[in-house]
Short mmCIF file of C-alpha atoms in Angstrom, two decimals:
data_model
loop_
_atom_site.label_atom_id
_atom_site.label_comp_id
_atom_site.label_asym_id
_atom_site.label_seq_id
_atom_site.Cartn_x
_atom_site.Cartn_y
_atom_site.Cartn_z
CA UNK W 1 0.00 0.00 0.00
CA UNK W 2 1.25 3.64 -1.38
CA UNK W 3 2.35 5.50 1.85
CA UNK W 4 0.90 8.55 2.03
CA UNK W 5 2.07 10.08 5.05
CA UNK W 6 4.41 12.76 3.50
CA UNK W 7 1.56 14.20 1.48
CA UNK W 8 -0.80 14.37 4.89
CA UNK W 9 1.92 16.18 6.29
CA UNK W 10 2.36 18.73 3.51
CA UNK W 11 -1.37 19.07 3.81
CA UNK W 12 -1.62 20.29 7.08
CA UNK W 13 1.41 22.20 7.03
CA UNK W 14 -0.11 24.27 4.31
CA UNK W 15 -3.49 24.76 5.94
CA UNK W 16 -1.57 25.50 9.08
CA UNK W 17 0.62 27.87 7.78
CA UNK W 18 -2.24 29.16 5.78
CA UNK W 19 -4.19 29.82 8.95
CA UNK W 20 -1.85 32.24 10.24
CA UNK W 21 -2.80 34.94 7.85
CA UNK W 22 -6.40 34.12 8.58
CA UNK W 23 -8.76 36.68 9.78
CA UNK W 24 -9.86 35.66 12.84
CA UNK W 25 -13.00 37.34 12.25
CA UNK W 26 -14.92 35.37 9.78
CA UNK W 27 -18.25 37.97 9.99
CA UNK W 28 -19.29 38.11 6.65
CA UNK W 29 -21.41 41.28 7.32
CA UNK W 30 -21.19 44.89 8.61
CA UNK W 31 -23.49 46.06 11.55
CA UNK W 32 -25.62 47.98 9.13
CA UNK W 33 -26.81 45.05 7.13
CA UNK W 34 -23.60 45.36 4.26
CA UNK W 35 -21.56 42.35 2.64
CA UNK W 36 -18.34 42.73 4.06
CA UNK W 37 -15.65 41.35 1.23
CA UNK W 38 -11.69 41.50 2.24
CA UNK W 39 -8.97 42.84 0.02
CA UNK W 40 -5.32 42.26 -0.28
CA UNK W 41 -2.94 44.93 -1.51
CA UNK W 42 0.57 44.28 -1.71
CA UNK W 43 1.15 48.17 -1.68
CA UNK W 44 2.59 50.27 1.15
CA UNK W 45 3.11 53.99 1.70
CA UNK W 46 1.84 56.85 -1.03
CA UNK W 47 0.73 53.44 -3.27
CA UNK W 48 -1.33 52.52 -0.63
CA UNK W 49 -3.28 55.38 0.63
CA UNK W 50 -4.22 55.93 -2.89
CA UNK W 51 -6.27 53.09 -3.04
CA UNK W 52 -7.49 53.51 0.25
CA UNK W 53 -8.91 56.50 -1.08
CA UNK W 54 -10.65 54.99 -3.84
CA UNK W 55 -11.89 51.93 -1.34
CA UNK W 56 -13.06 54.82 0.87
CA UNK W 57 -14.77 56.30 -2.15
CA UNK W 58 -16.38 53.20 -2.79
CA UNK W 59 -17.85 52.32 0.38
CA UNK W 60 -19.58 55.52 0.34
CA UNK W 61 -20.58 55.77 -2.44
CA UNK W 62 -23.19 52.59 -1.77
CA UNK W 63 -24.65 50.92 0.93
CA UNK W 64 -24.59 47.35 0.05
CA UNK W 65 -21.02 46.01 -0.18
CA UNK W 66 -17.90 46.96 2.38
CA UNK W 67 -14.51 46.95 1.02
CA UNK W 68 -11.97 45.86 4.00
CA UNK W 69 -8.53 46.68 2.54
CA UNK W 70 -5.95 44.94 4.06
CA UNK W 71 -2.11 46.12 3.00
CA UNK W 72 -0.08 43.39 3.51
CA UNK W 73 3.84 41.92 2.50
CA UNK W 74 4.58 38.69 0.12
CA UNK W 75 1.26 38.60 -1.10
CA UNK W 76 1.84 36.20 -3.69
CA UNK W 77 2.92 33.79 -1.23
CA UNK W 78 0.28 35.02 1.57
CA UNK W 79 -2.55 34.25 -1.70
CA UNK W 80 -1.28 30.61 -2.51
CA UNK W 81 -1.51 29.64 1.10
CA UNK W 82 -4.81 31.00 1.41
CA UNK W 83 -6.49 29.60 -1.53
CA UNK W 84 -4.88 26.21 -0.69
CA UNK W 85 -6.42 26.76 2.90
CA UNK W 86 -10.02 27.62 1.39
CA UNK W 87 -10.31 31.19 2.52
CA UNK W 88 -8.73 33.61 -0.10
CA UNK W 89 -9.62 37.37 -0.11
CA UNK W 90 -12.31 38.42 -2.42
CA UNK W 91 -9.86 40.77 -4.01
CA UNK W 92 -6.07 40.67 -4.30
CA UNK W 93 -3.62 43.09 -6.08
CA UNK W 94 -1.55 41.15 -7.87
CA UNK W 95 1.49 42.02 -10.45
CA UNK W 96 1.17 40.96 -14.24
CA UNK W 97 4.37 39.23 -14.43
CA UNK W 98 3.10 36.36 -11.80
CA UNK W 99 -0.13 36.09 -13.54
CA UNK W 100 0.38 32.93 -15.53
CA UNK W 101 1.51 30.49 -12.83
CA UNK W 102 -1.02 31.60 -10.73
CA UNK W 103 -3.60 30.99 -13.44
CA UNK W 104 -2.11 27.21 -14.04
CA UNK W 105 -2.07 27.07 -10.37
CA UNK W 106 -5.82 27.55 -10.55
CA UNK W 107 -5.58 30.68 -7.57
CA UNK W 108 -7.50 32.76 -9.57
CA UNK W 109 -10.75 33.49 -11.41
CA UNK W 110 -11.49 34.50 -15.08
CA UNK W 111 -13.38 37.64 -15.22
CA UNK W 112 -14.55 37.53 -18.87
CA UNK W 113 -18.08 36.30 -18.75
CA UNK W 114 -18.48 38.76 -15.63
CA UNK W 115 -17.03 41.71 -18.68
CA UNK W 116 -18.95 40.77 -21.07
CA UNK W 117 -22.62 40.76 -19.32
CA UNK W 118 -21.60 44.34 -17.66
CA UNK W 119 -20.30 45.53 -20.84
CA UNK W 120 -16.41 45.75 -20.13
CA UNK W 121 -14.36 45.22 -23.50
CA UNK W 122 -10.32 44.57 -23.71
CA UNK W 123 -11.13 47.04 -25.85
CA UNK W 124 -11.56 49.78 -23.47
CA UNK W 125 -7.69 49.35 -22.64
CA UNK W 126 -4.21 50.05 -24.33
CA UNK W 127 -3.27 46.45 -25.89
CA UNK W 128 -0.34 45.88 -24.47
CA UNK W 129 -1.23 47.00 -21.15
CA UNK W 130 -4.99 44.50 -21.10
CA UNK W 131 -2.60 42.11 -23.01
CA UNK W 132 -0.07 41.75 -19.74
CA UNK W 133 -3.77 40.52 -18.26
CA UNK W 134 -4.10 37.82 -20.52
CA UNK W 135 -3.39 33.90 -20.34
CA UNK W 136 -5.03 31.32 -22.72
CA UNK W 137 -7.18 34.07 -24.37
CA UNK W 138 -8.70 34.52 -20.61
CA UNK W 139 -8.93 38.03 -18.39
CA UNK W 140 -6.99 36.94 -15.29
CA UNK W 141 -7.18 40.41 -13.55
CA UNK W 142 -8.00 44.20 -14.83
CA UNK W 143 -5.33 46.56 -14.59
CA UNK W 144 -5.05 48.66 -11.85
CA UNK W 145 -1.84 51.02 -12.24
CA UNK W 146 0.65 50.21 -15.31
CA UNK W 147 4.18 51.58 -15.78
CA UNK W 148 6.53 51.55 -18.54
CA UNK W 149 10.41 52.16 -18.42
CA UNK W 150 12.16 54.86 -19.95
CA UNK W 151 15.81 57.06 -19.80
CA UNK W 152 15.83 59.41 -16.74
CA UNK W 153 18.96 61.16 -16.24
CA UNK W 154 20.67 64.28 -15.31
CA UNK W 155 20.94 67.46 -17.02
CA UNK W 156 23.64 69.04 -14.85
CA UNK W 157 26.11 65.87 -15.34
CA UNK W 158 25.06 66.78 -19.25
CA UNK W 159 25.89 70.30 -18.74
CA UNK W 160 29.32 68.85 -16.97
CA UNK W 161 30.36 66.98 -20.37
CA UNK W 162 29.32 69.49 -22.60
CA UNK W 163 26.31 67.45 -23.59
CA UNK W 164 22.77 69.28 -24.88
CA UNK W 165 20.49 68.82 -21.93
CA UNK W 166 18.05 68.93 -24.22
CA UNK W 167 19.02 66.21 -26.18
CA UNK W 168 19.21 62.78 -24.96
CA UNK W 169 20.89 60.06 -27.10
CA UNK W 170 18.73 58.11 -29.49
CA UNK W 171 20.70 55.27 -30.53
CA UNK W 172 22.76 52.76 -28.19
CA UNK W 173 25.96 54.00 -29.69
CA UNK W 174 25.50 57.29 -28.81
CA UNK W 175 24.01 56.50 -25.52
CA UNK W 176 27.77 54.27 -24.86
CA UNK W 177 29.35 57.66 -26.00
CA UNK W 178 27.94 60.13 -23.57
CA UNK W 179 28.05 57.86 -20.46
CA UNK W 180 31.50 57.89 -21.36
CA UNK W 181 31.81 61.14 -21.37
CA UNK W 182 30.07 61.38 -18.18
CA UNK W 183 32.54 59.01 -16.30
CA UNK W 184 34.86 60.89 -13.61
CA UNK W 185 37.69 59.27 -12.13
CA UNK W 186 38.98 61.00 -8.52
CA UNK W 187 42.60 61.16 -7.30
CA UNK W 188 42.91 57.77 -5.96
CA UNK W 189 42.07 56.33 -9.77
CA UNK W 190 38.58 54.83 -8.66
CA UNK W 191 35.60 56.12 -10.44
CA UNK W 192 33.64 58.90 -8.28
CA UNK W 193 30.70 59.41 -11.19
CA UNK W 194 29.70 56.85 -14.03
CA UNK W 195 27.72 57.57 -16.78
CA UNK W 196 25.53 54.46 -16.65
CA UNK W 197 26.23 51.09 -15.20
CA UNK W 198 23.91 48.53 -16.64
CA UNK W 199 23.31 46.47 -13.32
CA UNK W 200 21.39 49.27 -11.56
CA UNK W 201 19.45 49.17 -10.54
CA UNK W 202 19.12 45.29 -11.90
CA UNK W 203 15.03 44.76 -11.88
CA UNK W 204 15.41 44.69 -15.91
CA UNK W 205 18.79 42.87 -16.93
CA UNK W 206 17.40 40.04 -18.56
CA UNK W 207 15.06 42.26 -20.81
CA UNK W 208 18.06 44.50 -22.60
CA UNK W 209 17.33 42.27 -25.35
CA UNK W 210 14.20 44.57 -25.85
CA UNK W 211 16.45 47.79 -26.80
CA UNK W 212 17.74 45.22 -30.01
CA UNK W 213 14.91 44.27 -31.01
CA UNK W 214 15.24 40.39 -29.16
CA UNK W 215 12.50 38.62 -27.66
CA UNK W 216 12.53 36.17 -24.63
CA UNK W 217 9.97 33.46 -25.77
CA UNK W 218 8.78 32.41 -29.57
CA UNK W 219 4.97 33.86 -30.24
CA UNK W 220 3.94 30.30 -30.21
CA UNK W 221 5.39 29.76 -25.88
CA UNK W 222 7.33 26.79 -27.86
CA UNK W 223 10.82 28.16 -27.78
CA UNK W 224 12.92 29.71 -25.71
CA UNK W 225 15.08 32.47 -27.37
CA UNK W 226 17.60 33.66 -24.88
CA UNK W 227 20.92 32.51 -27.23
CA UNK W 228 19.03 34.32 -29.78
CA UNK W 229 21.63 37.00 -31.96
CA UNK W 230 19.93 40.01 -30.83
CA UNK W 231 20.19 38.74 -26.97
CA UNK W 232 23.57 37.64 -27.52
CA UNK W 233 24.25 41.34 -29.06
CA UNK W 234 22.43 42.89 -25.81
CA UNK W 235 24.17 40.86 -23.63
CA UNK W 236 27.35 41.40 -24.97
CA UNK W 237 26.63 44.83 -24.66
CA UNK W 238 26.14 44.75 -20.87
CA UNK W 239 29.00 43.19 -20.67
CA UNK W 240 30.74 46.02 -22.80
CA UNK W 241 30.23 48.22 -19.68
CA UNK W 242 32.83 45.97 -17.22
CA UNK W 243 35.21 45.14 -20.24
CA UNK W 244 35.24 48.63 -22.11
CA UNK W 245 35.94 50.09 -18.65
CA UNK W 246 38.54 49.09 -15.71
CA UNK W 247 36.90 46.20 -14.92
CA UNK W 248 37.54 45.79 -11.41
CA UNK W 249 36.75 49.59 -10.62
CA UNK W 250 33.70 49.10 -12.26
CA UNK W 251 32.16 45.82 -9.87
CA UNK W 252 33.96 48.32 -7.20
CA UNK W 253 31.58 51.26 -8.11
CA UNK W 254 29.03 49.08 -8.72
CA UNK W 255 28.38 47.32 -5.97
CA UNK W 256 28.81 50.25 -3.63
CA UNK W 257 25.72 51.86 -4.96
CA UNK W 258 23.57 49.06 -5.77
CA UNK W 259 20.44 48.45 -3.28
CA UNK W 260 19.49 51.43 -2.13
CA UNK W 261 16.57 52.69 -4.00
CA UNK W 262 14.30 54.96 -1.97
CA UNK W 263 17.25 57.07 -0.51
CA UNK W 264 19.37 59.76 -0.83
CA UNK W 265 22.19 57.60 -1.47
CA UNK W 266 20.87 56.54 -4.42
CA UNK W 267 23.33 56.37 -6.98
CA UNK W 268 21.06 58.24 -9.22
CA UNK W 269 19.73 61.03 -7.03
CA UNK W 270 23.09 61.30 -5.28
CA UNK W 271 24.09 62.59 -8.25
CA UNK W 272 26.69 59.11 -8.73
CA UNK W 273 25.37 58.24 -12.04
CA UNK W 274 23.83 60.23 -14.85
CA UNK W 275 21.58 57.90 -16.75
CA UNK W 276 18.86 55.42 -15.56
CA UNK W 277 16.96 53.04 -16.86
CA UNK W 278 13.56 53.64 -14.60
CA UNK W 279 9.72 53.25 -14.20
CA UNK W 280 7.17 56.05 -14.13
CA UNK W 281 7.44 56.17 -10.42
CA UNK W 282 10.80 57.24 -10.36
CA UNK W 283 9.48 60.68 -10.65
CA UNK W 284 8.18 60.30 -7.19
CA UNK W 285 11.39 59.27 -5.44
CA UNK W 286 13.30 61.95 -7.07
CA UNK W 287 10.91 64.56 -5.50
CA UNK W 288 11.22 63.19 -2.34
CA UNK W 289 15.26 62.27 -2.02
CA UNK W 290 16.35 64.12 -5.24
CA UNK W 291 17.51 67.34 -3.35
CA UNK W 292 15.89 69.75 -6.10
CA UNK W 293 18.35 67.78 -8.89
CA UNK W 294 17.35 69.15 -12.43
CA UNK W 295 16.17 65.86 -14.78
CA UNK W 296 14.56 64.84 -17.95
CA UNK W 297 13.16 61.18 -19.42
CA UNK W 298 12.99 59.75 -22.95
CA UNK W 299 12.90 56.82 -24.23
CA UNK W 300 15.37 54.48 -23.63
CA UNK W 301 17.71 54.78 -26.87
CA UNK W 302 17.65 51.63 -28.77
CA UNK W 303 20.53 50.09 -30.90
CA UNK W 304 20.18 51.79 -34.79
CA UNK W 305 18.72 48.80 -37.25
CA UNK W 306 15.36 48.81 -34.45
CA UNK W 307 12.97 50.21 -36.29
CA UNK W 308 9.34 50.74 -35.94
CA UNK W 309 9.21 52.88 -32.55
CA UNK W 310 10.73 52.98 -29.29
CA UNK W 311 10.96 50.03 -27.14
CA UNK W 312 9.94 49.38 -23.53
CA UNK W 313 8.70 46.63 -20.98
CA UNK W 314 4.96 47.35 -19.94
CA UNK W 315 3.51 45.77 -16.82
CA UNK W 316 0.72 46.61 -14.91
CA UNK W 317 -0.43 45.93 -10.87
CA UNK W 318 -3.41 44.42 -11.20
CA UNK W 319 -6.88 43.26 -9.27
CA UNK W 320 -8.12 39.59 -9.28
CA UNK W 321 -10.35 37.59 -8.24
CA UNK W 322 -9.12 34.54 -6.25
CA UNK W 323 -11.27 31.34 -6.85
CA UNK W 324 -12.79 30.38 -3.77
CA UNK W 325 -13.86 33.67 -3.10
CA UNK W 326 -17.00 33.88 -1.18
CA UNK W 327 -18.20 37.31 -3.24
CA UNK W 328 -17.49 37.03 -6.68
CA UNK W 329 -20.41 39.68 -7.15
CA UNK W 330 -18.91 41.84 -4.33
CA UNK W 331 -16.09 41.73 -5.42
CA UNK W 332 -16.56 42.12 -9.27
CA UNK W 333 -18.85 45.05 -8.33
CA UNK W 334 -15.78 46.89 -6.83
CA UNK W 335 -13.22 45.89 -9.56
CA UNK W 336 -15.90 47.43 -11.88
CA UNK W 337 -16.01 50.44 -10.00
CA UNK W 338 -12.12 51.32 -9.90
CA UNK W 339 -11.83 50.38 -13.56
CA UNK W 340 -14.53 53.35 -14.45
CA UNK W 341 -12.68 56.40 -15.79
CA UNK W 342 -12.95 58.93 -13.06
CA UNK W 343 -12.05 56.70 -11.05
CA UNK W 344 -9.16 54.93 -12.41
CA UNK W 345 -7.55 58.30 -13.36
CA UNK W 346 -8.17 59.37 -9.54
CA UNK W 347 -5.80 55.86 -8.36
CA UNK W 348 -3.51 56.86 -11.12
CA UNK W 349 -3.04 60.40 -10.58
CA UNK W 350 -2.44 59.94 -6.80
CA UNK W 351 0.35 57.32 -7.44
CA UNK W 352 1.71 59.71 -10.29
CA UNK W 353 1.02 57.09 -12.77
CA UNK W 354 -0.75 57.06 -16.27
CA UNK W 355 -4.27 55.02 -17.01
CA UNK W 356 -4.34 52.37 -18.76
CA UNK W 357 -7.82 53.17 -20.41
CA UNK W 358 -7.62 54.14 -24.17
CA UNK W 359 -9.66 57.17 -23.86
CA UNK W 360 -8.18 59.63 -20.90
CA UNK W 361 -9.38 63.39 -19.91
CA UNK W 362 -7.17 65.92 -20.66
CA UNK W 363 -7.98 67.09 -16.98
CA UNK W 364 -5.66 64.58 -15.86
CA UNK W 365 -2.67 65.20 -17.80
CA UNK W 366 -3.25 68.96 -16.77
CA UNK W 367 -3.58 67.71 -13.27
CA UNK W 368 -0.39 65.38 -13.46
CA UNK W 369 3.08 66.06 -11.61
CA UNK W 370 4.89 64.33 -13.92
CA UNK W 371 5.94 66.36 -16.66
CA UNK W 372 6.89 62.94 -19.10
CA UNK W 373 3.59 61.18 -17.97
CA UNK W 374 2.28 61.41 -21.70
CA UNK W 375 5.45 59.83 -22.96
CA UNK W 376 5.79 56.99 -20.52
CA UNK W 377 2.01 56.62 -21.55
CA UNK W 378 3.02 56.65 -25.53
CA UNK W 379 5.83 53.84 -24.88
CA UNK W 380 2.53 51.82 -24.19
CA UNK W 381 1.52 52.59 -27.25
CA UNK W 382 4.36 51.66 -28.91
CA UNK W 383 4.47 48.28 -31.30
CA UNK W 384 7.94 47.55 -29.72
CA UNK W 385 6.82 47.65 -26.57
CA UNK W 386 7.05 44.25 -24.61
CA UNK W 387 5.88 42.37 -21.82
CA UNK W 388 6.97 39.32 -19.63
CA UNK W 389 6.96 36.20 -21.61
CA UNK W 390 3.69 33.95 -20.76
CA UNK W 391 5.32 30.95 -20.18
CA UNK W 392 4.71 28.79 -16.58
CA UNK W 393 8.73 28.28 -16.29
CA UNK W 394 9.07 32.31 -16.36
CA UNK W 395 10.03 32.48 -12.67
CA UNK W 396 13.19 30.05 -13.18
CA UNK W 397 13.93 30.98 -16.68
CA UNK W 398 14.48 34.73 -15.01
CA UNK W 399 16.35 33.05 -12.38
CA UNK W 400 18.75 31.77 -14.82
CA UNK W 401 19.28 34.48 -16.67
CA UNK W 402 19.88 36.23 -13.54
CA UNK W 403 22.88 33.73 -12.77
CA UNK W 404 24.17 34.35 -16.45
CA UNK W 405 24.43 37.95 -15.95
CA UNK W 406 25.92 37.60 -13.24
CA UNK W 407 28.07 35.18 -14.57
CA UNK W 408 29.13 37.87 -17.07
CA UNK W 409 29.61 40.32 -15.04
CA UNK W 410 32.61 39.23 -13.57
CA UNK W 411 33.95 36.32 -15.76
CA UNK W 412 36.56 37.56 -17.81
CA UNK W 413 35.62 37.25 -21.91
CA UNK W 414 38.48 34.39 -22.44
CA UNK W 415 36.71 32.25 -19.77
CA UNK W 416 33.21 32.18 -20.51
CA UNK W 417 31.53 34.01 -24.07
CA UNK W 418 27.94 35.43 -24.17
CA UNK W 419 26.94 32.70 -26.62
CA UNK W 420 27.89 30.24 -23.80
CA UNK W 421 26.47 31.28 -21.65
CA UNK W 422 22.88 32.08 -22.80
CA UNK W 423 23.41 28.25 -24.56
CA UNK W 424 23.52 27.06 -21.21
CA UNK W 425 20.29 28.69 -19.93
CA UNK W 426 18.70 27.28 -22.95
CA UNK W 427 20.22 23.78 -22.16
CA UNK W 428 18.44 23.62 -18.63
CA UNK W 429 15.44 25.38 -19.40
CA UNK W 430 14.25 24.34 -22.44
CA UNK W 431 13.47 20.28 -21.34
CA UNK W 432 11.37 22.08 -18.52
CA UNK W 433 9.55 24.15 -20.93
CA UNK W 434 8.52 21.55 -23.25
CA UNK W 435 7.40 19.72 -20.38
CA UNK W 436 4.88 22.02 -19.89
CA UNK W 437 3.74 21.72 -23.24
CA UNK W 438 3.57 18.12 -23.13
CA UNK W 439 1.34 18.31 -20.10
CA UNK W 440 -0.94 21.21 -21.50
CA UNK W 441 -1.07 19.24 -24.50
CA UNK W 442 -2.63 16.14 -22.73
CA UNK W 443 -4.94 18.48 -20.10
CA UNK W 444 -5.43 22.12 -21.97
CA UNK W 445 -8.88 21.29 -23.12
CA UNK W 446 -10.17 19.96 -20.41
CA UNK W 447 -8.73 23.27 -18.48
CA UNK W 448 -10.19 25.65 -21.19
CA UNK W 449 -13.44 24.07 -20.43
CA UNK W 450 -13.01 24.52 -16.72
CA UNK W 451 -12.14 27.98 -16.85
CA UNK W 452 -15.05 28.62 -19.39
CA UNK W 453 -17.65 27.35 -16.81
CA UNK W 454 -16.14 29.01 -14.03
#
């Protein structure tokens, strides 16, 4: 007889562990006769009491449903353990790029028959940004705030070089050839000011392939294309930023500044290095520990033979649904309510971010502190504009890449090439993504039909 002992243990380890982030209060009703549903935001600080607002909005704006937001850390893990437990939030927000395990996982619900019969259409979105909410041709979540990445840097440091504030670099090359300009060595021969350091502050490294025109994962989720030419070429140009430079003051420099974002001591609002690769938010840190420092954003310059507009990474925080809820409607009816135009441009505007509904008021551009908001919202808009791949393995296929970098970073060219080492990524990740192909070939329709019924 098959021992299942180790399985009972995992069992109640989960629903133990689960219960910890239980509400002990299980009331499923305010004193005033309302259906109380819980939410779970991930977000803390200004990101936070935005939504707050809007929940507070909410609740008064009706009498039947009360929103109890709950801000709380490691959500994703905090949601798995719940669901597995049986008592998941009504609402969670969630982040695009965990989406598609989640969905495989079967922690969430599919809002599209709840769209359609109140009239919500992907089309009432940017693509790419509804598109980042999108697994097996099923709504997973609706987008709550997006962001897009773009070149911030310093106009003083260009004043320094004799660089045109006014005119950031377009192309890689010329990007390479003002933050070389912008590179100060002091009197003890260690660099004191770089002009970019590709590493920093590392939440994008595996994505450079985007600025040469590289993707991640074939259309069809079939192939991996890390070892691709264009990610070998962007590769090999992050690399070009220890070997073009002395190597060993470089890591030096680099990991002195690395890891400390919201601070002063940031290398980029210190004043340490002059161009950033950075989200829409950064405007918001640079207010607060930017010590009045004169800046500008563009898009990030991509190498010369990308054609076709300028290239980002789009993601979005989004709301879901976890299944198991015990208010879908409750839940759903609030979702609806954020995603409705005054609305979503009020969560927006208080976390300085744009909306990602097509049609926008030109109140809240005039309203908006950031003076770039309209082009971090055209990147979105832009056909070269990319997401995370939608592929279950994405979580250890980043990991890897991670490890490659890193690899780079401080092998020397002689011991280890590019083309090696992205091989060898593809080499241990590819058997584990056609595994999951195998097994969504022998249980995708029965899941399509699962989800469609749900």
């Amino acid at each position: 007889m098959k021992d299942y002992t180790p399985y009972i243990i995992v069992a109640i380890l989960i629903l133990g562990i689960s219960a910890l982030f239980i509400p002990r209060d299980l009331d499923d009703m305010t004193d005033d006769g309302r259906v109380k549903i819980r939410y779970w935001e991930k977000w803390t600080g200004f990101e936070k009491d935005a939504m707050e607002a809007i929940v507070d909005k909410y609740n008064a704006s009706q009498d039947k449903v009360y929103v109890e937001f709950i801000s709380t850390s490691q959500i994703d893990r905090k949601l798995l353990l719940a669901t597995a437990g049986g008592n998941p939030p009504d609402i969670a927000g969630f982040w695009s790029h965990a989406m598609v395990s989640y969905a495989e996982k079967g922690v969430l619900y599919p809002l599209d028959s709840l769209m359609e019969r109140d009239g919500l259409s992907r089309d009432d979105y940017v693509p790419s940004i509804i598109n980042t909410c999108v697994y097996r041709d099923f709504v997973w979540g609706l987008p709550a705030t997006p962001a897009t990445v773009a070149l911030h840097y310093n106009k003083d440091s260009f004043r320094e070089a004799g660089l045109d504030p006014e005119k950031p670099p377009t192309t890689i090359e010329e990007f390479d050839r003002y933050a070389r300009l912008m590179t100060k060595v002091g009197e003890d021969g260690n660099y004191t000011h770089m002009g970019f350091v590709p590493n920093d502050p590392g939440w994008w490294d595996q994505f450079w392939g985007v600025w040469f025109g590289a993707k991640l994962l074939s259309d069809d989720g079939k192939e991996l294309l890390c070892n691709s030419p264009e990610n070998v070429r962007a590769f090999e140009w992050y690399r070009s930023y220890v070997t073009n430079y002395d190597s060993e003051k470089v890591r030096f420099f680099s990991s002195a500044h690395r890891g400390q974002f919201a601070s002063s001591s940031n290398s980029f609002m210190s004043g340490r290095v002059a161009m950033k690769q950075q989200g829409v938010w950064m405007a918001n840190f640079i207010e607060k520990f930017g010590d009045g420092m004169d800046w500008a954003a563009a898009p990030f310059p991509s190498a010369s033979y990308v054609t076709g507009g300028p290239a980002t990474i789009v993601e979005t925080d989004m709301l879901v649904i976890p299944r198991g809820s015990r208010h879908v409607e409750e839940a759903w009816d609030f979702i609806k309510f954020v995603q409705k135009q005054e609305n979503i441009e009020e969560l927006c505007l208080l976390q300085k971010k744009f909306s990602p509904r097509k049609e926008v008021s030109e109140g809240f551009y005039e309203k908006h502190p950031n003076p770039y908001i309209r082009m971090f919202r055209a990147l979105a808009e832009s056909p070269n504009a990319q997401a995370v791949p939608k592929t279950p393995v994405w979580i250890e296929y980043r990991d890897e890449l991670g490890v490659a970098q890193e690899r780079l970073w401080v092998t020397p060219p002689d011991k280890l090439s590019v083309k090696d080492a992205l091989d060898r990524v593809k080499e241990r990740m590819q058997p584990k993504l056609d595994l999951m192909n195998e097994r969504w070939e022998a249980i995708g329709q029965q899941r399509l039909e699962e989800w469609s019924n749900l």
